[in-house]
Amino acid sequence: MKKKIVVLASGRGSNFAALVQFIKRKKLNAEIVALISDNPTAGALLLADSFNIRAICIPFRKEERTNFNEKLFKTLKDSEPDLIVAAGFMKILPPEIVNYFERKIINIHPSLLPAFPGIGSIQKAWEYGVQVTGCTTHFIDNTLDGGIIILQSIVKIKPNMSLADLESAIHKEEHKILPKSVKYFIEGKIKIINRRVVIEE
Ligand code: GRF
């Protein structure tokens, strides 16, 4: 049986699309069984429709956080995923979900963690004046972007680079390391020694 993946996304869904394409090109033998979004206007929901992937929207309202968490938890459990991929999911997952799916949730973050965690990382790195930044895939734990790192990719910031140039360079790298990380996970190649990931090829 194919391993089942659920993707969480709040925005346009380019990382989701990269993962779908990766599977379509037969580079990964797995199935995305659902795309869940907290944002009714997320492009990722439309993309899911166009790929014939079940699109589920659980709209987020601040004052109904508990209700949102419960619905999300139930939807995830019902999907019985082998892996959950947070591909631009802009809500912090509650401990019940993180603990239940321990080391089964991969996140993509647009900086070289532990530098610039949280939101606005690309802009923060650009404004800070760092000369190298990039992106990171990691397991989600109960810290903010502090889980075990799986893969990182470096992007050099050249002096004449605009913020938009940097964003697109980072997204390009994200679209490579996210599918690759998912593949390593699905194929059982990720070994963790203390906090260090070793890929067993
Ligand atoms: C990516 O930059 C990802 O690192 C961050 O959110 C963005 C999502 O982009 N967590 P997209 O929706 O996949 O295009």
Coordinates of N, CA and C and ligand atoms in Angstrom, one line a residue:
M1 N 0.8 -1.2 0.0 CA 0.0 0.0 0.0 C 0.9 1.3 0.0
K2 N 0.4 2.2 -0.8 CA 1.1 3.5 -0.8 C 1.1 4.2 0.5
K3 N 2.2 4.9 0.9 CA 2.2 5.7 2.1 C 1.3 6.9 1.9
K4 N 0.6 7.3 3.0 CA -0.3 8.5 2.8 C 0.3 9.8 3.4
I5 N 0.1 10.8 2.6 CA 0.6 12.1 3.0 C -0.5 13.1 3.1
V6 N -0.6 13.9 4.2 CA -1.5 15.0 4.2 C -0.7 16.3 4.2
V7 N -1.1 17.3 3.4 CA -0.4 18.5 3.3 C -1.2 19.6 4.0
L8 N -0.6 20.5 4.8 CA -1.2 21.6 5.4 C -0.6 22.9 4.7
A9 N -1.5 23.8 4.2 CA -1.0 25.0 3.6 C -1.9 26.1 3.8
S10 N -1.4 27.3 4.0 CA -2.2 28.5 4.2 C -2.2 29.5 3.0
G11 N -1.3 29.3 2.1 CA -1.1 30.3 1.0 C -1.2 29.8 -0.4
R12 N -0.3 30.2 -1.2 CA -0.4 29.9 -2.6 C -0.2 28.5 -3.0
G13 N 0.7 27.8 -2.2 CA 0.8 26.4 -2.4 C 1.9 25.9 -3.4
S14 N 2.9 26.8 -3.6 CA 3.9 26.3 -4.5 C 4.7 25.1 -4.0
N15 N 4.9 25.0 -2.7 CA 5.6 23.8 -2.2 C 4.7 22.6 -2.3
F16 N 3.5 22.8 -2.1 CA 2.5 21.7 -2.3 C 2.6 21.2 -3.8
A17 N 2.5 22.2 -4.7 CA 2.6 21.8 -6.1 C 3.9 21.1 -6.5
A18 N 5.0 21.5 -5.9 CA 6.3 20.9 -6.2 C 6.2 19.4 -5.7
L19 N 5.6 19.2 -4.6 CA 5.5 17.8 -4.1 C 4.6 17.0 -5.0
V20 N 3.5 17.6 -5.4 CA 2.6 16.9 -6.3 C 3.3 16.5 -7.6
Q21 N 4.1 17.4 -8.2 CA 4.8 17.2 -9.4 C 5.8 16.1 -9.2
F22 N 6.5 16.1 -8.1 CA 7.5 15.1 -7.7 C 6.9 13.7 -7.7
I23 N 5.7 13.6 -7.2 CA 5.0 12.3 -7.1 C 4.6 11.9 -8.6
K24 N 4.0 12.9 -9.3 CA 3.6 12.6 -10.7 C 4.7 12.2 -11.5
R25 N 5.9 12.7 -11.3 CA 7.1 12.3 -12.1 C 7.6 10.9 -11.6
K26 N 6.9 10.3 -10.7 CA 7.3 9.0 -10.2 C 8.6 8.9 -9.4
K27 N 8.9 10.1 -8.9 CA 10.2 10.1 -8.1 C 9.9 9.7 -6.6
L28 N 8.6 9.6 -6.3 CA 8.2 9.2 -5.0 C 7.0 8.4 -5.1
N29 N 7.0 7.2 -4.4 CA 5.8 6.3 -4.4 C 5.0 6.6 -3.2
A30 N 4.1 7.6 -3.2 CA 3.3 7.9 -2.1 C 2.0 8.7 -2.6
E31 N 1.1 8.8 -1.8 CA -0.2 9.5 -2.2 C -0.5 10.6 -1.3
I32 N -0.8 11.8 -1.9 CA -1.3 12.9 -1.0 C -2.8 12.7 -0.9
V33 N -3.3 12.4 0.3 CA -4.7 12.0 0.5 C -5.6 13.3 0.7
A34 N -4.9 14.3 1.2 CA -5.7 15.6 1.5 C -4.8 16.8 1.6
L35 N -5.4 17.9 1.2 CA -4.8 19.2 1.5 C -5.7 19.9 2.4
I36 N -5.1 20.3 3.6 CA -5.9 21.1 4.5 C -5.4 22.5 4.7
S37 N -6.4 23.4 4.6 CA -6.0 24.8 4.8 C -6.8 25.5 5.9
D38 N -6.2 26.4 6.5 CA -7.0 27.3 7.5 C -7.5 28.5 6.9
N39 N -7.2 28.7 5.6 CA -7.5 30.0 4.9 C -8.4 29.7 3.7
P40 N -9.6 30.1 3.8 CA -10.6 29.8 2.7 C -10.1 30.4 1.3
T41 N -9.2 31.4 1.3 CA -8.8 32.0 0.0 C -7.4 31.5 -0.4
A42 N -6.9 30.4 0.3 CA -5.6 29.9 -0.1 C -5.6 29.4 -1.5
G43 N -4.6 29.8 -2.3 CA -4.4 29.2 -3.6 C -4.2 27.7 -3.6
A44 N -3.7 27.2 -2.5 CA -3.4 25.8 -2.3 C -4.7 25.0 -2.5
L45 N -5.8 25.5 -2.0 CA -7.1 24.8 -2.1 C -7.5 24.6 -3.6
L46 N -7.3 25.7 -4.3 CA -7.7 25.6 -5.8 C -6.7 24.6 -6.5
L47 N -5.5 24.7 -6.1 CA -4.5 23.8 -6.7 C -4.9 22.3 -6.4
A48 N -5.3 22.1 -5.2 CA -5.7 20.7 -4.8 C -6.8 20.2 -5.7
D49 N -7.8 21.1 -5.9 CA -8.9 20.8 -6.8 C -8.4 20.4 -8.1
S50 N -7.5 21.2 -8.6 CA -7.0 21.0 -10.0 C -6.2 19.7 -10.1
F51 N -5.7 19.2 -9.0 CA -4.9 18.0 -9.0 C -5.8 16.8 -8.6
N52 N -7.1 17.1 -8.4 CA -8.0 16.0 -7.9 C -7.6 15.5 -6.5
I53 N -7.1 16.3 -5.7 CA -6.7 15.9 -4.3 C -7.8 16.6 -3.4
R54 N -8.2 15.8 -2.4 CA -9.3 16.3 -1.5 C -8.8 17.6 -0.8
A55 N -9.6 18.6 -1.0 CA -9.3 19.9 -0.4 C -10.2 20.2 0.8
I56 N -9.6 20.4 1.9 CA -10.4 20.6 3.1 C -10.1 21.9 3.7
C57 N -11.1 22.8 3.9 CA -10.8 24.0 4.6 C -11.4 24.0 6.0
I58 N -10.5 24.3 6.9 CA -11.0 24.5 8.3 C -10.7 26.0 8.7
P59 N -11.7 26.8 8.5 CA -11.4 28.3 8.6 C -10.9 28.6 10.1
F60 N -9.9 29.4 10.1 CA -9.4 29.8 11.5 C -10.0 31.1 11.9
R61 N -10.5 31.0 13.2 CA -10.9 32.3 13.8 C -10.3 32.3 15.2
K62 N -9.6 33.4 15.5 CA -8.8 33.6 16.7 C -9.6 33.2 18.0
E63 N -10.9 33.6 18.0 CA -11.7 33.4 19.2 C -12.2 32.0 19.3
E64 N -12.0 31.2 18.2 CA -12.4 29.8 18.3 C -11.2 28.9 18.1
R65 N -10.1 29.2 18.7 CA -8.9 28.5 18.6 C -9.1 27.0 19.0
T66 N -9.8 26.8 20.1 CA -9.9 25.4 20.6 C -10.7 24.5 19.6
N67 N -11.8 25.1 19.1 CA -12.6 24.5 18.2 C -11.8 24.1 16.9
F68 N -11.0 25.1 16.5 CA -10.1 24.9 15.3 C -9.2 23.7 15.5
N69 N -8.5 23.8 16.7 CA -7.6 22.7 17.0 C -8.2 21.3 17.0
E70 N -9.4 21.2 17.6 CA -10.1 20.0 17.7 C -10.5 19.4 16.3
K71 N -11.0 20.4 15.5 CA -11.4 20.0 14.1 C -10.2 19.5 13.3
L72 N -9.1 20.2 13.4 CA -7.9 19.9 12.7 C -7.4 18.5 13.1
F73 N -7.3 18.3 14.4 CA -6.9 17.1 15.0 C -7.7 15.9 14.5
K74 N -9.0 16.1 14.5 CA -9.9 15.0 14.1 C -9.7 14.7 12.6
T75 N -9.6 15.8 11.8 CA -9.5 15.6 10.4 C -8.1 14.9 10.1
L76 N -7.1 15.2 10.8 CA -5.8 14.6 10.6 C -5.9 13.1 11.0
K77 N -6.5 12.8 12.1 CA -6.5 11.4 12.6 C -7.4 10.6 11.6
D78 N -8.5 11.2 11.1 CA -9.3 10.4 10.2 C -8.6 10.1 8.9
S79 N -7.7 10.9 8.5 CA -6.9 10.7 7.3 C -5.9 9.6 7.4
E80 N -5.5 9.3 8.6 CA -4.5 8.2 8.9 C -3.2 8.4 8.1
P81 N -2.6 9.6 8.2 CA -1.4 9.9 7.4 C -0.2 9.2 8.0
D82 N 0.7 8.8 7.1 CA 2.0 8.3 7.5 C 2.9 9.5 7.7
L83 N 2.6 10.6 7.0 CA 3.4 11.8 7.1 C 2.5 13.0 6.9
I84 N 2.7 14.1 7.7 CA 2.0 15.3 7.5 C 3.1 16.3 7.1
V85 N 2.8 17.1 6.0 CA 3.8 18.1 5.5 C 3.2 19.5 5.7
A86 N 3.8 20.3 6.5 CA 3.4 21.7 6.7 C 4.1 22.5 5.6
A87 N 3.4 22.8 4.5 CA 4.0 23.5 3.4 C 3.5 25.0 3.4
G88 N 4.0 25.8 4.3 CA 3.5 27.1 4.3 C 2.2 27.2 5.1
F89 N 2.2 26.5 6.2 CA 1.0 26.5 7.1 C 1.3 27.5 8.2
M90 N 0.5 28.6 8.2 CA 0.8 29.7 9.1 C 0.2 29.7 10.5
K91 N -0.2 28.5 10.9 CA -0.8 28.4 12.3 C 0.1 27.5 13.1
I92 N 0.3 27.8 14.3 CA 1.1 27.0 15.2 C 0.3 25.7 15.6
L93 N 0.9 24.6 15.4 CA 0.1 23.3 15.7 C 0.1 23.1 17.2
P94 N -1.0 22.8 17.8 CA -1.1 22.6 19.3 C -0.4 21.4 19.7
P95 N 0.1 21.3 21.0 CA 0.8 20.2 21.5 C 0.1 18.8 21.3
E96 N -1.2 18.8 21.4 CA -1.9 17.5 21.2 C -1.6 16.9 19.9
I97 N -1.6 17.8 18.8 CA -1.3 17.3 17.5 C 0.1 16.9 17.3
V98 N 1.0 17.8 17.8 CA 2.4 17.6 17.6 C 2.9 16.3 18.4
N99 N 2.3 16.1 19.6 CA 2.7 14.9 20.3 C 2.2 13.6 19.7
Y100 N 0.9 13.7 19.2 CA 0.3 12.5 18.6 C 1.1 12.1 17.4
F101 N 1.5 13.1 16.6 CA 2.2 12.7 15.3 C 3.7 13.0 15.5
E102 N 4.3 12.7 16.6 CA 5.7 13.0 16.9 C 6.6 12.5 15.8
R103 N 7.4 13.4 15.3 CA 8.4 13.0 14.2 C 7.7 12.5 13.0
K104 N 6.5 12.9 12.8 CA 5.7 12.6 11.6 C 5.2 13.8 10.9
I105 N 5.7 15.0 11.3 CA 5.3 16.3 10.7 C 6.6 17.0 10.2
I106 N 6.6 17.2 8.9 CA 7.8 18.0 8.4 C 7.3 19.4 8.0
N107 N 8.2 20.3 8.3 CA 7.9 21.7 8.0 C 9.0 22.3 7.0
I108 N 8.6 23.2 6.2 CA 9.6 23.9 5.4 C 9.6 25.3 5.9
H109 N 10.9 25.8 6.1 CA 11.0 27.2 6.6 C 12.0 27.9 5.7
P110 N 11.7 29.2 5.4 CA 12.6 29.9 4.5 C 13.8 30.7 5.1
S111 N 14.5 30.0 5.9 CA 15.8 30.5 6.4 C 16.7 29.3 6.8
L112 N 17.9 29.6 7.1 CA 18.8 28.6 7.6 C 18.6 28.6 9.1
L113 N 17.7 27.7 9.6 CA 17.5 27.7 11.1 C 18.8 27.2 11.8
P114 N 19.0 27.6 13.0 CA 18.1 28.4 13.9 C 18.1 29.9 13.6
A115 N 18.6 30.4 12.6 CA 18.6 31.8 12.3 C 17.2 32.2 11.8
F116 N 16.6 33.3 12.2 CA 15.4 33.8 11.7 C 14.2 32.8 11.7
P117 N 13.9 32.4 12.9 CA 12.6 31.5 13.0 C 11.4 32.5 13.0
G118 N 10.2 31.8 12.9 CA 9.0 32.6 13.0 C 8.7 33.2 11.6
I119 N 7.8 34.3 11.6 CA 7.4 34.8 10.3 C 8.3 35.9 9.8
G120 N 8.2 36.1 8.5 CA 9.0 37.2 7.8 C 10.4 36.9 7.7
S121 N 10.8 35.7 7.7 CA 12.2 35.3 7.8 C 13.1 35.8 6.6
I122 N 12.5 35.8 5.4 CA 13.3 36.2 4.2 C 13.7 37.6 4.3
Q123 N 12.6 38.4 4.6 CA 12.9 39.9 4.8 C 13.8 40.2 5.9
K124 N 13.7 39.5 7.0 CA 14.5 39.7 8.2 C 16.0 39.4 7.8
A125 N 16.2 38.3 7.1 CA 17.6 38.0 6.7 C 18.1 39.0 5.8
W126 N 17.3 39.5 4.8 CA 17.7 40.5 3.8 C 18.1 41.8 4.5
E127 N 17.2 42.2 5.4 CA 17.4 43.5 6.1 C 18.6 43.4 7.1
Y128 N 18.8 42.3 7.6 CA 19.9 42.1 8.6 C 21.3 42.2 7.9
G129 N 21.3 41.9 6.6 CA 22.5 42.0 5.8 C 23.3 40.7 5.8
V130 N 22.7 39.6 6.2 CA 23.5 38.3 6.1 C 23.9 38.1 4.7
Q131 N 25.0 37.4 4.5 CA 25.5 37.1 3.1 C 25.1 35.7 2.6
V132 N 24.7 34.9 3.5 CA 24.1 33.6 3.1 C 22.8 33.4 4.0
T133 N 21.8 32.9 3.3 CA 20.6 32.4 4.0 C 20.2 31.1 3.2
G134 N 18.9 30.8 3.2 CA 18.5 29.6 2.5 C 17.2 29.1 3.1
C135 N 17.0 27.8 3.1 CA 15.8 27.2 3.6 C 16.1 25.9 4.4
T136 N 15.2 25.5 5.2 CA 15.4 24.3 6.1 C 14.1 23.5 6.1
T137 N 14.3 22.2 6.0 CA 13.2 21.3 6.4 C 13.5 20.7 7.8
H138 N 12.5 20.6 8.6 CA 12.7 20.0 9.9 C 11.4 19.4 10.4
F139 N 11.6 18.5 11.4 CA 10.4 17.9 12.1 C 9.8 19.0 13.0
I140 N 8.5 19.0 13.1 CA 7.9 20.0 14.0 C 7.9 19.4 15.4
D141 N 8.4 20.2 16.3 CA 8.2 19.8 17.7 C 7.4 21.0 18.4
N142 N 7.5 21.0 19.7 CA 6.7 22.0 20.4 C 7.4 23.4 20.6
T143 N 8.5 23.6 19.8 CA 9.1 24.9 19.9 C 8.9 25.6 18.5
L144 N 9.2 26.9 18.5 CA 9.0 27.6 17.2 C 10.1 27.4 16.3
D145 N 9.9 26.6 15.3 CA 10.8 26.3 14.2 C 12.1 25.7 14.8
G146 N 12.0 25.0 15.9 CA 13.2 24.5 16.6 C 13.4 23.0 16.5
G147 N 12.6 22.3 15.7 CA 12.7 20.8 15.6 C 13.9 20.4 14.9
I148 N 14.1 19.1 14.9 CA 15.3 18.4 14.3 C 15.3 18.7 12.8
I149 N 16.5 19.2 12.4 CA 16.7 19.6 11.0 C 16.9 18.4 10.1
I150 N 16.2 18.4 9.0 CA 16.4 17.3 8.0 C 17.3 17.7 6.9
L151 N 17.0 18.7 6.1 CA 17.8 19.2 5.0 C 17.9 20.7 5.1
Q152 N 19.0 21.3 4.6 CA 19.1 22.7 4.4 C 19.7 23.0 3.1
S153 N 19.3 24.1 2.5 CA 20.0 24.5 1.2 C 20.3 26.0 1.4
I154 N 21.5 26.3 0.9 CA 22.1 27.7 1.0 C 21.8 28.5 -0.2
V155 N 21.4 29.8 0.1 CA 21.3 30.8 -1.0 C 22.2 32.0 -0.6
K156 N 23.1 32.3 -1.5 CA 24.0 33.5 -1.3 C 23.3 34.8 -1.6
I157 N 23.4 35.8 -0.8 CA 22.8 37.1 -1.1 C 23.8 38.0 -1.7
K158 N 23.6 38.2 -3.0 CA 24.6 39.0 -3.8 C 24.2 40.5 -3.5
P159 N 25.2 41.4 -3.6 CA 25.0 42.8 -3.2 C 23.8 43.5 -4.0
N160 N 23.7 43.1 -5.2 CA 22.6 43.7 -6.1 C 21.3 43.0 -6.0
M161 N 21.1 42.1 -5.1 CA 19.9 41.3 -5.1 C 18.8 42.0 -4.4
S162 N 17.6 42.0 -5.0 CA 16.4 42.7 -4.4 C 15.8 41.6 -3.5
L163 N 14.9 42.1 -2.6 CA 14.2 41.2 -1.7 C 13.4 40.2 -2.6
A164 N 12.8 40.6 -3.7 CA 12.0 39.7 -4.5 C 12.9 38.7 -5.2
D165 N 14.1 39.1 -5.6 CA 15.1 38.1 -6.1 C 15.4 37.0 -5.1
L166 N 15.6 37.5 -3.9 CA 16.0 36.6 -2.8 C 14.8 35.6 -2.5
E167 N 13.6 36.2 -2.5 CA 12.5 35.3 -2.3 C 12.4 34.2 -3.3
S168 N 12.5 34.6 -4.6 CA 12.4 33.6 -5.6 C 13.5 32.6 -5.6
A169 N 14.7 33.0 -5.2 CA 15.9 32.1 -5.1 C 15.6 31.1 -4.0
I170 N 15.1 31.6 -2.9 CA 14.8 30.7 -1.7 C 13.7 29.7 -2.1
H171 N 12.6 30.2 -2.7 CA 11.5 29.3 -3.1 C 12.0 28.2 -4.0
K172 N 12.9 28.5 -4.9 CA 13.4 27.5 -5.8 C 14.1 26.4 -5.1
E173 N 14.9 26.8 -4.1 CA 15.5 25.8 -3.2 C 14.5 25.0 -2.4
E174 N 13.5 25.7 -1.9 CA 12.5 25.0 -1.1 C 11.8 23.9 -1.9
H175 N 11.6 24.2 -3.2 CA 10.9 23.2 -4.1 C 11.8 22.0 -4.4
K176 N 13.1 22.1 -4.0 CA 13.9 20.9 -4.2 C 14.0 20.1 -2.9
I177 N 14.3 20.9 -1.8 CA 14.5 20.1 -0.5 C 13.3 19.6 0.2
L178 N 12.1 20.2 -0.1 CA 10.9 19.6 0.5 C 10.6 18.2 0.0
P179 N 10.5 18.1 -1.4 CA 10.2 16.8 -1.9 C 11.2 15.7 -1.5
K180 N 12.5 16.2 -1.5 CA 13.6 15.3 -1.2 C 13.5 14.8 0.3
S181 N 13.1 15.7 1.2 CA 13.0 15.3 2.6 C 11.8 14.3 2.7
V182 N 10.7 14.6 2.0 CA 9.6 13.7 2.1 C 9.9 12.3 1.6
K183 N 10.7 12.3 0.5 CA 11.1 11.0 0.0 C 12.0 10.3 1.0
Y184 N 12.9 10.9 1.6 CA 13.8 10.2 2.6 C 12.9 9.7 3.7
F185 N 11.9 10.5 4.1 CA 11.1 10.0 5.2 C 10.2 8.8 4.8
I186 N 9.6 8.9 3.7 CA 8.7 7.9 3.2 C 9.5 6.6 2.9
E187 N 10.7 6.7 2.5 CA 11.5 5.5 2.2 C 12.2 5.0 3.4
G188 N 12.0 5.6 4.6 CA 12.6 5.2 5.8 C 14.1 5.4 5.9
K189 N 14.6 6.4 5.2 CA 16.0 6.6 5.2 C 16.5 7.7 6.2
I190 N 15.6 8.2 7.0 CA 16.1 9.2 8.0 C 16.4 8.5 9.3
K191 N 17.6 8.6 9.7 CA 18.0 8.1 11.0 C 18.4 9.3 11.9
I192 N 18.0 9.3 13.1 CA 18.3 10.4 14.0 C 19.2 10.0 15.1
I193 N 20.4 10.6 15.2 CA 21.3 10.4 16.2 C 21.4 11.6 17.1
N194 N 20.9 11.6 18.3 CA 20.7 12.8 19.1 C 19.9 13.8 18.3
R195 N 20.4 14.9 17.9 CA 19.6 15.8 17.1 C 20.0 15.8 15.6
R196 N 21.0 14.9 15.3 CA 21.5 14.9 14.0 C 20.8 13.9 13.0
V197 N 20.4 14.4 11.9 CA 19.8 13.5 10.9 C 20.9 12.9 10.0
V198 N 20.9 11.6 9.9 CA 21.8 10.9 8.9 C 20.9 10.3 7.9
I199 N 21.2 10.5 6.6 CA 20.4 9.9 5.6 C 21.1 8.6 5.1
E200 N 20.3 7.5 5.3 CA 20.9 6.2 5.0 C 20.5 5.9 3.5
E201 N 21.4 6.1 2.6 CA 21.1 5.9 1.2 C 21.2 4.4 0.9
Ligands
GRF1 C1 7.4 29.1 2.0 O1 8.3 30.1 1.9 C2 7.6 28.3 3.3 O2 9.0 28.2 3.6 C3 6.9 29.2 4.3 O3 5.8 29.6 3.7 C4 6.0 29.7 2.3 C5 4.9 29.0 1.6 O4 4.9 29.2 0.2 N1 6.7 28.4 5.5 P1 4.0 28.4 -0.8 O5 2.6 28.5 -0.3 O6 4.4 26.9 -0.7 O7 4.2 28.9 -2.1

